[in-house]
Amino acid sequence: MKPLHLPLLGFLGLIASCGNFEGSTLIECPSATQFAAVSPVLEKRCGSLDCHGSIGRPLIIQGQNGLRYMDNLTGAGGGDSGVAATTDAERDENRRSVCGLEPERTGEVVRGALEPRDLMILRKPLLIERHKGGQLLLKGGAGDACIESWLRGDVDTAECALAISLP
Amino acid sequence: MTARLFLLVLIALTTCSCGSPLRADAIDSLGEEQGELPSEFHRPGQPCVLCHSAAGGVDPILSIGGTLFFESTDGTEAKEALFPAAGFAVVVIDSEGQERQMLSNDCGNFYALEKDFKPVYPLATEIRNESGAVTNKMVSRIGRSGSCGSCHLEQKSPQSPGVVRVADAKPDDKPNCPIPRFLKP
């Protein structure tokens, strides 16, 4: 093959490899209903305005005492930080952000192919992996048990409630 | 050999000369010094540690810094109407149980020097008055920023709970302090 053909073939290959980005991609994510018990734990431990309550982070946690949700298109929401209670829209966004952090691996956890602690959402706050914000959950503690149980599909609401009550 | 040396010197110079453009832009946005030379009363409302840090390059290096204001009683949020809250203790407790009290000065500013207090984040915070009663308790934790002014901006918004306002009686006379300026959201 003439060397001249290589760039041409590469270019054609590039075009052929471009997928259709329209439409939506389904991500396997644990229960939205059960996440109502988990969201306050994430809001308290991770969602301060100087950490994941910031729009510049890959994981964004929104809620009453942190960043408030605002719809980019309609401008809906957008209340002041520290005022009204966390909304359903903010909880939905938090769940979307948690599962969107590592979508493929989260799906594998849902299917039982990986353990919850294989995900960054636990590895970072447990400091199994480097975390700028330091250790925010104790291994085996209430917050750890709350998030892990939700990822396994059977949230432990008592552990979640305990995690919220701890200082 | 000469080429390698040249490359090393070039890399060293490039590394030394590059600060964070984001930090530089943020500092530029805070404007010029108002009035006198910098002191512990200057730049109320601004994110202290942005400059007073190793990366910011301004001594003294602070670990925590911020400004307290009284609650607005006239209903206005104008910067000129912000009344500095002096004589309050800002108490910070870090994740290892270290506690630090910082007293707000006449312009409401308070701070801790990094050489005296290097907290382990996250931090819990409350404000106490002269008699030791708690006037304010921060609901959320401070996760990583020693500058109160990086989150507590002038106006409440989806990204800020507003300035730190002490819920206590304010004195009659307003001290002569620089007009507070804040980081832009």
mmCIF file of C-alpha atoms in Angstrom:
data_model
loop_
_atom_site.group_PDB
_atom_site.id
_atom_site.type_symbol
_atom_site.label_atom_id
_atom_site.label_comp_id
_atom_site.label_asym_id
_atom_site.label_seq_id
_atom_site.Cartn_x
_atom_site.Cartn_y
_atom_site.Cartn_z
ATOM 1 C CA MET A 1 0.000 0.000 0.000
ATOM 2 C CA LYS A 2 1.267 3.430 -0.916
ATOM 3 C CA PRO A 3 2.021 5.621 2.113
ATOM 4 C CA LEU A 4 -0.238 8.284 0.593
ATOM 5 C CA HIS A 5 -3.260 6.046 1.129
ATOM 6 C CA LEU A 6 -2.741 5.753 4.870
ATOM 7 C CA PRO A 7 -4.012 9.245 5.813
ATOM 8 C CA LEU A 8 -6.982 8.752 3.493
ATOM 9 C CA LEU A 9 -7.819 5.429 5.096
ATOM 10 C CA GLY A 10 -7.411 6.987 8.539
ATOM 11 C CA PHE A 11 -9.769 9.805 7.599
ATOM 12 C CA LEU A 12 -12.382 7.377 6.274
ATOM 13 C CA GLY A 13 -12.021 5.270 9.408
ATOM 14 C CA LEU A 14 -12.570 8.339 11.543
ATOM 15 C CA ILE A 15 -15.795 9.189 9.732
ATOM 16 C CA ALA A 16 -16.989 5.579 9.951
ATOM 17 C CA SER A 17 -16.312 5.493 13.691
ATOM 18 C CA CYS A 18 -18.416 8.566 14.424
ATOM 19 C CA GLY A 19 -21.558 7.424 16.133
ATOM 20 C CA ASN A 20 -24.921 9.059 16.185
ATOM 21 C CA PHE A 21 -24.962 11.291 19.271
ATOM 22 C CA GLU A 22 -28.634 12.150 19.010
ATOM 23 C CA GLY A 23 -31.152 10.552 21.302
ATOM 24 C CA SER A 24 -30.518 9.351 24.818
ATOM 25 C CA THR A 25 -28.328 6.753 26.468
ATOM 26 C CA LEU A 26 -29.749 4.665 29.253
ATOM 27 C CA ILE A 27 -27.652 4.365 32.386
ATOM 28 C CA GLU A 28 -28.405 1.727 34.973
ATOM 29 C CA CYS A 29 -28.792 3.572 38.234
ATOM 30 C CA PRO A 30 -30.128 2.352 41.597
ATOM 31 C CA SER A 31 -33.624 3.321 42.766
ATOM 32 C CA ALA A 32 -34.789 6.934 42.548
ATOM 33 C CA THR A 33 -37.300 6.372 45.339
ATOM 34 C CA GLN A 34 -34.676 4.973 47.695
ATOM 35 C CA PHE A 35 -32.288 7.804 46.814
ATOM 36 C CA ALA A 36 -34.485 10.183 48.827
ATOM 37 C CA ALA A 37 -32.806 8.751 51.945
ATOM 38 C CA VAL A 38 -29.302 9.010 50.461
ATOM 39 C CA SER A 39 -29.412 12.526 49.019
ATOM 40 C CA PRO A 40 -29.366 14.331 52.419
ATOM 41 C CA VAL A 41 -26.226 12.396 53.376
ATOM 42 C CA LEU A 42 -24.458 13.490 50.200
ATOM 43 C CA GLU A 43 -25.748 17.043 50.609
ATOM 44 C CA LYS A 44 -24.330 17.213 54.131
ATOM 45 C CA ARG A 45 -21.006 15.446 53.562
ATOM 46 C CA CYS A 46 -20.148 16.434 50.005
ATOM 47 C CA GLY A 47 -22.347 19.326 48.904
ATOM 48 C CA SER A 48 -20.837 22.404 50.565
ATOM 49 C CA LEU A 49 -20.416 25.327 48.182
ATOM 50 C CA ASP A 50 -16.631 25.102 48.260
ATOM 51 C CA CYS A 51 -16.657 21.389 47.329
ATOM 52 C CA HIS A 52 -19.190 19.481 45.246
ATOM 53 C CA GLY A 53 -21.736 22.273 45.557
ATOM 54 C CA SER A 54 -19.916 23.893 42.691
ATOM 55 C CA ILE A 55 -20.820 23.753 39.020
ATOM 56 C CA GLY A 56 -17.206 23.135 38.026
ATOM 57 C CA ARG A 57 -17.044 19.647 39.529
ATOM 58 C CA PRO A 58 -17.643 16.342 37.723
ATOM 59 C CA LEU A 59 -19.812 15.324 40.709
ATOM 60 C CA ILE A 60 -22.285 18.091 41.537
ATOM 61 C CA ILE A 61 -24.438 17.867 44.647
ATOM 62 C CA GLN A 62 -27.280 20.354 45.029
ATOM 63 C CA GLY A 63 -29.571 21.123 47.930
ATOM 64 C CA GLN A 64 -30.852 23.483 50.593
ATOM 65 C CA ASN A 65 -27.542 24.481 52.158
ATOM 66 C CA GLY A 66 -25.413 24.361 49.044
ATOM 67 C CA LEU A 67 -25.841 24.936 45.340
ATOM 68 C CA ARG A 68 -29.452 25.348 44.201
ATOM 69 C CA TYR A 69 -30.748 23.747 41.041
ATOM 70 C CA MET A 70 -31.636 25.998 38.160
ATOM 71 C CA ASP A 71 -32.888 24.745 34.810
ATOM 72 C CA ASN A 72 -30.527 26.048 32.145
ATOM 73 C CA LEU A 73 -33.265 26.355 29.550
ATOM 74 C CA THR A 74 -36.285 27.552 31.481
ATOM 75 C CA GLY A 75 -34.570 29.221 34.465
ATOM 76 C CA ALA A 76 -36.920 27.301 36.767
ATOM 77 C CA GLY A 77 -35.708 26.767 40.319
ATOM 78 C CA GLY A 78 -32.820 28.990 41.247
ATOM 79 C CA GLY A 79 -33.749 29.728 44.848
ATOM 80 C CA ASP A 80 -31.186 31.187 47.247
ATOM 81 C CA SER A 81 -28.704 28.934 48.990
ATOM 82 C CA GLY A 82 -29.567 28.272 52.626
ATOM 83 C CA VAL A 83 -33.271 29.037 52.354
ATOM 84 C CA ALA A 84 -35.955 26.615 51.085
ATOM 85 C CA ALA A 85 -35.779 22.843 51.548
ATOM 86 C CA THR A 86 -34.137 20.586 48.966
ATOM 87 C CA THR A 87 -36.467 19.979 46.034
ATOM 88 C CA ASP A 88 -37.316 16.805 44.118
ATOM 89 C CA ALA A 89 -35.566 18.293 41.077
ATOM 90 C CA GLU A 90 -32.366 18.685 43.118
ATOM 91 C CA ARG A 91 -32.578 15.105 44.400
ATOM 92 C CA ASP A 92 -33.085 13.889 40.819
ATOM 93 C CA GLU A 93 -30.076 15.889 39.675
ATOM 94 C CA ASN A 94 -27.972 14.505 42.526
ATOM 95 C CA ARG A 95 -28.854 10.920 41.614
ATOM 96 C CA ARG A 96 -28.130 11.660 37.964
ATOM 97 C CA SER A 97 -24.758 13.135 38.909
ATOM 98 C CA VAL A 98 -23.808 10.198 41.154
ATOM 99 C CA CYS A 99 -24.647 7.626 38.495
ATOM 100 C CA GLY A 100 -23.210 9.751 35.703
ATOM 101 C CA LEU A 101 -19.851 9.933 37.433
ATOM 102 C CA GLU A 102 -18.958 6.401 36.348
ATOM 103 C CA PRO A 103 -21.966 5.233 34.336
ATOM 104 C CA GLU A 104 -20.601 1.946 33.020
ATOM 105 C CA ARG A 105 -19.138 0.870 36.355
ATOM 106 C CA THR A 106 -22.298 1.928 38.209
ATOM 107 C CA GLY A 107 -24.227 -0.353 35.863
ATOM 108 C CA GLU A 108 -21.857 -3.183 36.720
ATOM 109 C CA VAL A 109 -22.490 -2.595 40.426
ATOM 110 C CA VAL A 110 -26.250 -2.695 39.788
ATOM 111 C CA ARG A 111 -25.793 -6.012 37.955
ATOM 112 C CA GLY A 112 -23.556 -7.355 40.731
ATOM 113 C CA ALA A 113 -20.419 -7.564 38.610
ATOM 114 C CA LEU A 114 -18.613 -4.958 40.756
ATOM 115 C CA GLU A 115 -18.766 -4.041 44.433
ATOM 116 C CA PRO A 116 -20.050 -0.620 45.590
ATOM 117 C CA ARG A 117 -16.579 0.201 46.908
ATOM 118 C CA ASP A 118 -15.238 -0.109 43.377
ATOM 119 C CA LEU A 119 -16.944 3.207 42.645
ATOM 120 C CA MET A 120 -15.470 6.643 43.230
ATOM 121 C CA ILE A 121 -18.613 7.741 45.064
ATOM 122 C CA LEU A 122 -17.372 5.582 47.967
ATOM 123 C CA ARG A 123 -13.662 5.306 47.238
ATOM 124 C CA LYS A 124 -13.107 9.074 47.466
ATOM 125 C CA PRO A 125 -14.930 9.921 50.740
ATOM 126 C CA LEU A 126 -13.527 6.773 52.369
ATOM 127 C CA LEU A 127 -10.066 7.877 51.215
ATOM 128 C CA ILE A 128 -9.402 4.543 49.515
ATOM 129 C CA GLU A 129 -8.490 6.824 46.629
ATOM 130 C CA ARG A 130 -6.895 10.291 46.827
ATOM 131 C CA HIS A 131 -9.495 12.930 47.658
ATOM 132 C CA LYS A 132 -8.816 16.656 47.892
ATOM 133 C CA GLY A 133 -11.577 17.009 50.480
ATOM 134 C CA GLY A 134 -10.044 14.320 52.707
ATOM 135 C CA GLN A 135 -11.889 11.505 54.468
ATOM 136 C CA LEU A 136 -15.571 12.339 54.859
ATOM 137 C CA LEU A 137 -16.984 8.912 55.690
ATOM 138 C CA LEU A 138 -15.737 6.269 58.104
ATOM 139 C CA LYS A 139 -15.298 2.755 56.727
ATOM 140 C CA GLY A 140 -18.265 0.783 58.002
ATOM 141 C CA GLY A 141 -19.870 3.947 59.384
ATOM 142 C CA ALA A 142 -23.438 5.084 58.862
ATOM 143 C CA GLY A 143 -22.742 7.160 55.736
ATOM 144 C CA ASP A 144 -20.786 4.329 54.138
ATOM 145 C CA ALA A 145 -23.553 1.820 54.953
ATOM 146 C CA CYS A 146 -26.234 4.172 53.646
ATOM 147 C CA ILE A 147 -24.660 4.737 50.230
ATOM 148 C CA GLU A 148 -23.483 1.136 49.870
ATOM 149 C CA SER A 149 -26.928 -0.284 50.681
ATOM 150 C CA TRP A 150 -28.528 1.994 48.082
ATOM 151 C CA LEU A 151 -26.027 0.886 45.457
ATOM 152 C CA ARG A 152 -26.868 -2.739 46.312
ATOM 153 C CA GLY A 153 -30.551 -1.997 45.740
ATOM 154 C CA ASP A 154 -31.880 -2.108 49.294
ATOM 155 C CA VAL A 155 -31.246 1.182 51.066
ATOM 156 C CA ASP A 156 -30.777 1.092 54.843
ATOM 157 C CA THR A 157 -32.838 4.118 55.834
ATOM 158 C CA ALA A 158 -31.868 3.806 59.515
ATOM 159 C CA GLU A 159 -28.174 4.144 58.637
ATOM 160 C CA CYS A 160 -28.976 7.101 56.361
ATOM 161 C CA ALA A 161 -30.922 8.828 59.145
ATOM 162 C CA LEU A 162 -28.046 8.182 61.550
ATOM 163 C CA ALA A 163 -25.528 9.573 59.057
ATOM 164 C CA ILE A 164 -27.521 12.798 58.771
ATOM 165 C CA SER A 165 -27.756 13.201 62.537
ATOM 166 C CA LEU A 166 -24.013 12.839 63.120
ATOM 167 C CA PRO A 167 -21.979 16.072 63.400
ATOM 168 C CA MET B 1 24.584 18.680 26.299
ATOM 169 C CA THR B 2 24.099 22.399 25.674
ATOM 170 C CA ALA B 3 20.716 21.749 24.090
ATOM 171 C CA ARG B 4 19.600 19.674 27.088
ATOM 172 C CA LEU B 5 20.759 22.367 29.478
ATOM 173 C CA PHE B 6 18.920 25.003 27.477
ATOM 174 C CA LEU B 7 15.761 22.875 27.552
ATOM 175 C CA LEU B 8 16.026 22.400 31.327
ATOM 176 C CA VAL B 9 16.492 26.130 31.917
ATOM 177 C CA LEU B 10 13.534 26.869 29.618
ATOM 178 C CA ILE B 11 11.286 24.410 31.487
ATOM 179 C CA ALA B 12 12.394 25.815 34.852
ATOM 180 C CA LEU B 13 11.694 29.405 33.749
ATOM 181 C CA THR B 14 8.309 28.492 32.305
ATOM 182 C CA THR B 15 7.311 26.641 35.465
ATOM 183 C CA CYS B 16 8.395 29.472 37.732
ATOM 184 C CA SER B 17 6.658 32.181 35.772
ATOM 185 C CA CYS B 18 3.251 30.513 35.512
ATOM 186 C CA GLY B 19 0.774 31.097 38.294
ATOM 187 C CA SER B 20 -2.869 30.156 38.028
ATOM 188 C CA PRO B 21 -4.614 32.414 35.513
ATOM 189 C CA LEU B 22 -7.920 31.779 37.310
ATOM 190 C CA ARG B 23 -6.464 32.983 40.601
ATOM 191 C CA ALA B 24 -4.866 35.976 38.873
ATOM 192 C CA ASP B 25 -8.187 36.926 37.246
ATOM 193 C CA ALA B 26 -10.035 36.568 40.544
ATOM 194 C CA ILE B 27 -7.495 38.781 42.333
ATOM 195 C CA ASP B 28 -7.657 41.382 39.548
ATOM 196 C CA SER B 29 -11.446 41.450 39.835
ATOM 197 C CA LEU B 30 -11.189 42.524 43.490
ATOM 198 C CA GLY B 31 -9.902 45.956 42.501
ATOM 199 C CA GLU B 32 -7.316 48.311 43.936
ATOM 200 C CA GLU B 33 -6.613 48.904 47.606
ATOM 201 C CA GLN B 34 -8.950 51.482 49.153
ATOM 202 C CA GLY B 35 -7.388 54.244 51.193
ATOM 203 C CA GLU B 36 -4.451 53.427 53.409
ATOM 204 C CA LEU B 37 -1.828 50.743 53.174
ATOM 205 C CA PRO B 38 -2.917 47.126 53.628
ATOM 206 C CA SER B 39 -3.661 46.202 57.227
ATOM 207 C CA GLU B 40 -5.868 43.800 59.141
ATOM 208 C CA PHE B 41 -8.752 46.187 58.385
ATOM 209 C CA HIS B 42 -8.401 46.180 54.619
ATOM 210 C CA ARG B 43 -10.601 44.621 51.938
ATOM 211 C CA PRO B 44 -13.584 43.561 54.073
ATOM 212 C CA GLY B 45 -15.783 40.944 52.408
ATOM 213 C CA GLN B 46 -13.082 39.664 50.098
ATOM 214 C CA PRO B 47 -11.710 36.097 49.990
ATOM 215 C CA CYS B 48 -8.629 36.619 52.195
ATOM 216 C CA VAL B 49 -6.764 33.386 51.461
ATOM 217 C CA LEU B 50 -6.894 34.003 47.722
ATOM 218 C CA CYS B 51 -3.931 36.365 48.213
ATOM 219 C CA HIS B 52 -2.750 35.444 51.720
ATOM 220 C CA SER B 53 -1.501 31.984 50.756
ATOM 221 C CA ALA B 54 1.601 30.415 49.276
ATOM 222 C CA ALA B 55 -0.058 30.425 45.861
ATOM 223 C CA GLY B 56 -1.300 33.996 46.282
ATOM 224 C CA GLY B 57 2.132 35.140 47.404
ATOM 225 C CA VAL B 58 1.081 37.707 50.028
ATOM 226 C CA ASP B 59 2.246 37.634 53.644
ATOM 227 C CA PRO B 60 1.051 36.854 56.220
ATOM 228 C CA ILE B 61 -0.109 33.409 55.119
ATOM 229 C CA LEU B 62 -3.583 32.781 56.514
ATOM 230 C CA SER B 63 -5.436 29.503 56.952
ATOM 231 C CA ILE B 64 -8.833 31.114 57.598
ATOM 232 C CA GLY B 65 -10.117 34.611 56.978
ATOM 233 C CA GLY B 66 -13.394 36.444 56.546
ATOM 234 C CA THR B 67 -15.636 39.350 57.538
ATOM 235 C CA LEU B 68 -18.702 39.642 59.764
ATOM 236 C CA PHE B 69 -21.539 42.082 59.250
ATOM 237 C CA PHE B 70 -24.629 42.871 61.269
ATOM 238 C CA GLU B 71 -28.082 41.926 60.062
ATOM 239 C CA SER B 72 -29.531 44.537 57.761
ATOM 240 C CA THR B 73 -32.124 46.520 59.680
ATOM 241 C CA ASP B 74 -33.091 48.984 56.982
ATOM 242 C CA GLY B 75 -33.943 46.304 54.454
ATOM 243 C CA THR B 76 -31.237 47.356 52.031
ATOM 244 C CA GLU B 77 -28.496 45.101 50.777
ATOM 245 C CA ALA B 78 -26.360 47.960 49.478
ATOM 246 C CA LYS B 79 -22.646 47.595 50.157
ATOM 247 C CA GLU B 80 -22.527 51.044 51.756
ATOM 248 C CA ALA B 81 -25.170 49.938 54.259
ATOM 249 C CA LEU B 82 -23.226 46.888 55.413
ATOM 250 C CA PHE B 83 -22.299 47.446 59.041
ATOM 251 C CA PRO B 84 -19.138 45.632 60.237
ATOM 252 C CA ALA B 85 -19.643 43.420 63.301
ATOM 253 C CA ALA B 86 -16.728 43.888 65.709
ATOM 254 C CA GLY B 87 -15.885 41.926 68.844
ATOM 255 C CA PHE B 88 -17.436 38.589 67.901
ATOM 256 C CA ALA B 89 -15.616 35.278 68.213
ATOM 257 C CA VAL B 90 -15.631 33.055 65.149
ATOM 258 C CA VAL B 91 -15.047 29.542 66.442
ATOM 259 C CA VAL B 92 -13.790 26.865 64.075
ATOM 260 C CA ILE B 93 -13.528 23.186 64.992
ATOM 261 C CA ASP B 94 -11.655 20.944 62.588
ATOM 262 C CA SER B 95 -12.000 17.215 61.889
ATOM 263 C CA GLU B 96 -9.360 16.332 64.475
ATOM 264 C CA GLY B 97 -11.078 18.340 67.213
ATOM 265 C CA GLN B 98 -8.724 21.327 67.092
ATOM 266 C CA GLU B 99 -10.603 24.483 68.054
ATOM 267 C CA ARG B 100 -9.630 28.011 67.115
ATOM 268 C CA GLN B 101 -11.251 31.289 68.090
ATOM 269 C CA MET B 102 -10.786 34.388 65.973
ATOM 270 C CA LEU B 103 -12.020 37.781 67.146
ATOM 271 C CA SER B 104 -13.546 40.121 64.568
ATOM 272 C CA ASN B 105 -11.886 43.555 64.498
ATOM 273 C CA ASP B 106 -13.443 46.990 64.016
ATOM 274 C CA CYS B 107 -14.001 46.373 60.314
ATOM 275 C CA GLY B 108 -15.464 42.907 60.952
ATOM 276 C CA ASN B 109 -12.385 41.097 59.693
ATOM 277 C CA PHE B 110 -11.103 37.967 61.431
ATOM 278 C CA TYR B 111 -8.339 35.547 60.524
ATOM 279 C CA ALA B 112 -5.988 32.799 61.681
ATOM 280 C CA LEU B 113 -2.345 32.625 60.683
ATOM 281 C CA GLU B 114 -1.391 29.345 59.062
ATOM 282 C CA LYS B 115 1.651 29.029 61.331
ATOM 283 C CA ASP B 116 -0.684 29.026 64.356
ATOM 284 C CA PHE B 117 -3.553 26.968 62.997
ATOM 285 C CA LYS B 118 -3.499 24.516 60.123
ATOM 286 C CA PRO B 119 -6.949 22.917 60.189
ATOM 287 C CA VAL B 120 -7.878 19.481 58.884
ATOM 288 C CA TYR B 121 -11.002 19.838 56.750
ATOM 289 C CA PRO B 122 -14.002 19.694 56.956
ATOM 290 C CA LEU B 123 -14.646 22.365 59.590
ATOM 291 C CA ALA B 124 -17.614 23.232 61.777
ATOM 292 C CA THR B 125 -18.140 26.916 62.558
ATOM 293 C CA GLU B 126 -20.128 29.099 64.909
ATOM 294 C CA ILE B 127 -20.109 32.714 66.063
ATOM 295 C CA ARG B 128 -20.262 33.788 69.705
ATOM 296 C CA ASN B 129 -20.847 37.232 71.168
ATOM 297 C CA GLU B 130 -18.856 38.883 73.967
ATOM 298 C CA SER B 131 -20.803 37.011 76.634
ATOM 299 C CA GLY B 132 -20.074 33.693 74.935
ATOM 300 C CA ALA B 133 -23.597 33.096 73.630
ATOM 301 C CA VAL B 134 -23.817 31.494 70.191
ATOM 302 C CA THR B 135 -25.383 33.952 67.732
ATOM 303 C CA ASN B 136 -24.875 31.964 64.531
ATOM 304 C CA LYS B 137 -24.109 28.365 63.687
ATOM 305 C CA MET B 138 -23.108 27.449 60.159
ATOM 306 C CA VAL B 139 -25.435 24.705 58.973
ATOM 307 C CA SER B 140 -23.090 23.180 56.418
ATOM 308 C CA ARG B 141 -19.427 22.309 56.826
ATOM 309 C CA ILE B 142 -16.505 24.182 55.304
ATOM 310 C CA GLY B 143 -15.084 21.628 52.922
ATOM 311 C CA ARG B 144 -11.825 23.065 51.684
ATOM 312 C CA SER B 145 -11.764 26.853 51.414
ATOM 313 C CA GLY B 146 -10.260 29.011 54.156
ATOM 314 C CA SER B 147 -11.729 32.132 52.547
ATOM 315 C CA CYS B 148 -15.218 32.766 53.861
ATOM 316 C CA GLY B 149 -15.613 35.292 51.053
ATOM 317 C CA SER B 150 -15.258 32.625 48.380
ATOM 318 C CA CYS B 151 -18.834 31.424 49.127
ATOM 319 C CA HIS B 152 -20.317 34.248 51.220
ATOM 320 C CA LEU B 153 -20.844 36.796 48.477
ATOM 321 C CA GLU B 154 -22.685 40.109 48.626
ATOM 322 C CA GLN B 155 -26.051 38.893 47.382
ATOM 323 C CA LYS B 156 -27.881 35.693 48.170
ATOM 324 C CA SER B 157 -28.131 33.512 45.083
ATOM 325 C CA PRO B 158 -28.280 29.847 44.057
ATOM 326 C CA GLN B 159 -24.511 29.813 44.601
ATOM 327 C CA SER B 160 -24.252 31.859 47.803
ATOM 328 C CA PRO B 161 -26.064 32.273 51.110
ATOM 329 C CA GLY B 162 -24.995 35.944 51.147
ATOM 330 C CA VAL B 163 -22.540 37.620 53.518
ATOM 331 C CA VAL B 164 -22.091 36.374 57.091
ATOM 332 C CA ARG B 165 -24.545 38.427 59.134
ATOM 333 C CA VAL B 166 -24.477 38.337 62.912
ATOM 334 C CA ALA B 167 -27.875 38.199 64.547
ATOM 335 C CA ASP B 168 -27.185 40.594 67.410
ATOM 336 C CA ALA B 169 -27.736 44.239 68.383
ATOM 337 C CA LYS B 170 -25.422 46.617 66.550
ATOM 338 C CA PRO B 171 -23.827 49.748 68.034
ATOM 339 C CA ASP B 172 -24.968 53.235 67.053
ATOM 340 C CA ASP B 173 -21.765 54.424 65.441
ATOM 341 C CA LYS B 174 -20.526 52.857 62.264
ATOM 342 C CA PRO B 175 -16.719 52.535 62.149
ATOM 343 C CA ASN B 176 -14.809 54.146 59.323
ATOM 344 C CA CYS B 177 -13.859 51.165 57.187
ATOM 345 C CA PRO B 178 -13.306 50.503 53.493
ATOM 346 C CA ILE B 179 -16.509 49.848 51.546
ATOM 347 C CA PRO B 180 -16.862 46.062 51.335
ATOM 348 C CA ARG B 181 -16.241 44.502 47.961
ATOM 349 C CA PHE B 182 -16.888 40.923 47.024
ATOM 350 C CA LEU B 183 -15.842 38.230 44.644
ATOM 351 C CA LYS B 184 -18.044 38.139 41.573
ATOM 352 C CA PRO B 185 -20.204 35.012 41.398
#
